[in-house]
Amino acid sequence: MPKIKTKKAAQKRFKKRAHSFKRKHASHSHLLTGKTRKRKRQLRKSAVVSKSDTKRIERLIPY
């Protein structure tokens, strides 16, 4: 049985944690002048992928 290939695009976007995945927030790369300081500060932090999406990402990143 051959090994399952990892989807490289998903590997770059998500980091594996104990039981879930970490991801970056969207909307923090450009057009930042229209966003408040508080919003930009909150977008800097990482977020956790929802439970419903975790199974889909596990298939993309098997190892």
C-alpha positions as YAML, in Angstrom:
chain: A
units: angstrom
residues:
- id: 1
  name: MET
  ca: [0.00, 0.00, 0.00]
- id: 2
  name: PRO
  ca: [1.58, 3.33, -1.03]
- id: 3
  name: LYS
  ca: [1.78, 6.26, 1.34]
- id: 4
  name: ILE
  ca: [-0.82, 9.03, 1.05]
- id: 5
  name: LYS
  ca: [0.59, 12.25, -0.37]
- id: 6
  name: THR
  ca: [0.28, 15.40, 1.70]
- id: 7
  name: LYS
  ca: [-1.42, 18.37, 0.02]
- id: 8
  name: LYS
  ca: [1.33, 20.98, 0.19]
- id: 9
  name: ALA
  ca: [-1.07, 23.95, 0.01]
- id: 10
  name: ALA
  ca: [-2.84, 22.72, 3.14]
- id: 11
  name: GLN
  ca: [0.43, 21.97, 4.89]
- id: 12
  name: LYS
  ca: [1.53, 25.59, 4.46]
- id: 13
  name: ARG
  ca: [-1.75, 26.98, 5.83]
- id: 14
  name: PHE
  ca: [-2.37, 24.74, 8.85]
- id: 15
  name: LYS
  ca: [-0.25, 23.58, 11.77]
- id: 16
  name: LYS
  ca: [-1.17, 20.37, 13.59]
- id: 17
  name: ARG
  ca: [-2.01, 20.53, 17.30]
- id: 18
  name: ALA
  ca: [-2.95, 17.71, 19.69]
- id: 19
  name: HIS
  ca: [-6.58, 17.33, 18.56]
- id: 20
  name: SER
  ca: [-7.09, 20.14, 16.07]
- id: 21
  name: PHE
  ca: [-5.35, 22.51, 13.66]
- id: 22
  name: LYS
  ca: [-4.11, 26.07, 13.98]
- id: 23
  name: ARG
  ca: [-4.72, 28.63, 11.24]
- id: 24
  name: LYS
  ca: [-4.13, 32.32, 10.52]
- id: 25
  name: HIS
  ca: [-6.92, 34.87, 10.29]
- id: 26
  name: ALA
  ca: [-7.86, 36.25, 6.88]
- id: 27
  name: SER
  ca: [-7.98, 39.98, 5.99]
- id: 28
  name: HIS
  ca: [-4.60, 40.91, 7.47]
- id: 29
  name: SER
  ca: [-2.43, 41.35, 4.40]
- id: 30
  name: HIS
  ca: [-3.61, 44.55, 2.67]
- id: 31
  name: LEU
  ca: [-6.16, 47.38, 2.88]
- id: 32
  name: LEU
  ca: [-5.28, 47.73, 6.55]
- id: 33
  name: THR
  ca: [-5.88, 51.49, 6.78]
- id: 34
  name: GLY
  ca: [-9.65, 50.98, 6.82]
- id: 35
  name: LYS
  ca: [-9.51, 48.58, 9.76]
- id: 36
  name: THR
  ca: [-9.39, 49.61, 13.39]
- id: 37
  name: ARG
  ca: [-6.36, 49.05, 15.60]
- id: 38
  name: LYS
  ca: [-8.30, 46.57, 17.71]
- id: 39
  name: ARG
  ca: [-9.38, 44.53, 14.69]
- id: 40
  name: LYS
  ca: [-5.84, 44.37, 13.27]
- id: 41
  name: ARG
  ca: [-4.48, 43.31, 16.66]
- id: 42
  name: GLN
  ca: [-7.03, 40.50, 16.91]
- id: 43
  name: LEU
  ca: [-6.31, 39.34, 13.35]
- id: 44
  name: ARG
  ca: [-2.61, 38.92, 14.26]
- id: 45
  name: LYS
  ca: [-3.38, 36.00, 16.59]
- id: 46
  name: SER
  ca: [-3.87, 32.48, 15.32]
- id: 47
  name: ALA
  ca: [-7.22, 30.71, 15.39]
- id: 48
  name: VAL
  ca: [-8.34, 27.11, 15.76]
- id: 49
  name: VAL
  ca: [-10.04, 25.30, 12.88]
- id: 50
  name: SER
  ca: [-13.66, 24.39, 13.64]
- id: 51
  name: LYS
  ca: [-14.55, 20.79, 14.52]
- id: 52
  name: SER
  ca: [-16.57, 20.36, 11.33]
- id: 53
  name: ASP
  ca: [-13.55, 21.24, 9.17]
- id: 54
  name: THR
  ca: [-10.94, 19.30, 11.16]
- id: 55
  name: LYS
  ca: [-11.83, 15.95, 9.54]
- id: 56
  name: ARG
  ca: [-11.47, 17.42, 6.04]
- id: 57
  name: ILE
  ca: [-8.05, 18.87, 6.86]
- id: 58
  name: GLU
  ca: [-6.88, 15.58, 8.41]
- id: 59
  name: ARG
  ca: [-7.40, 13.96, 5.02]
- id: 60
  name: LEU
  ca: [-5.26, 16.64, 3.37]
- id: 61
  name: ILE
  ca: [-2.49, 16.38, 5.99]
- id: 62
  name: PRO
  ca: [-2.32, 12.69, 6.96]
- id: 63
  name: TYR
  ca: [1.10, 12.75, 8.70]
...
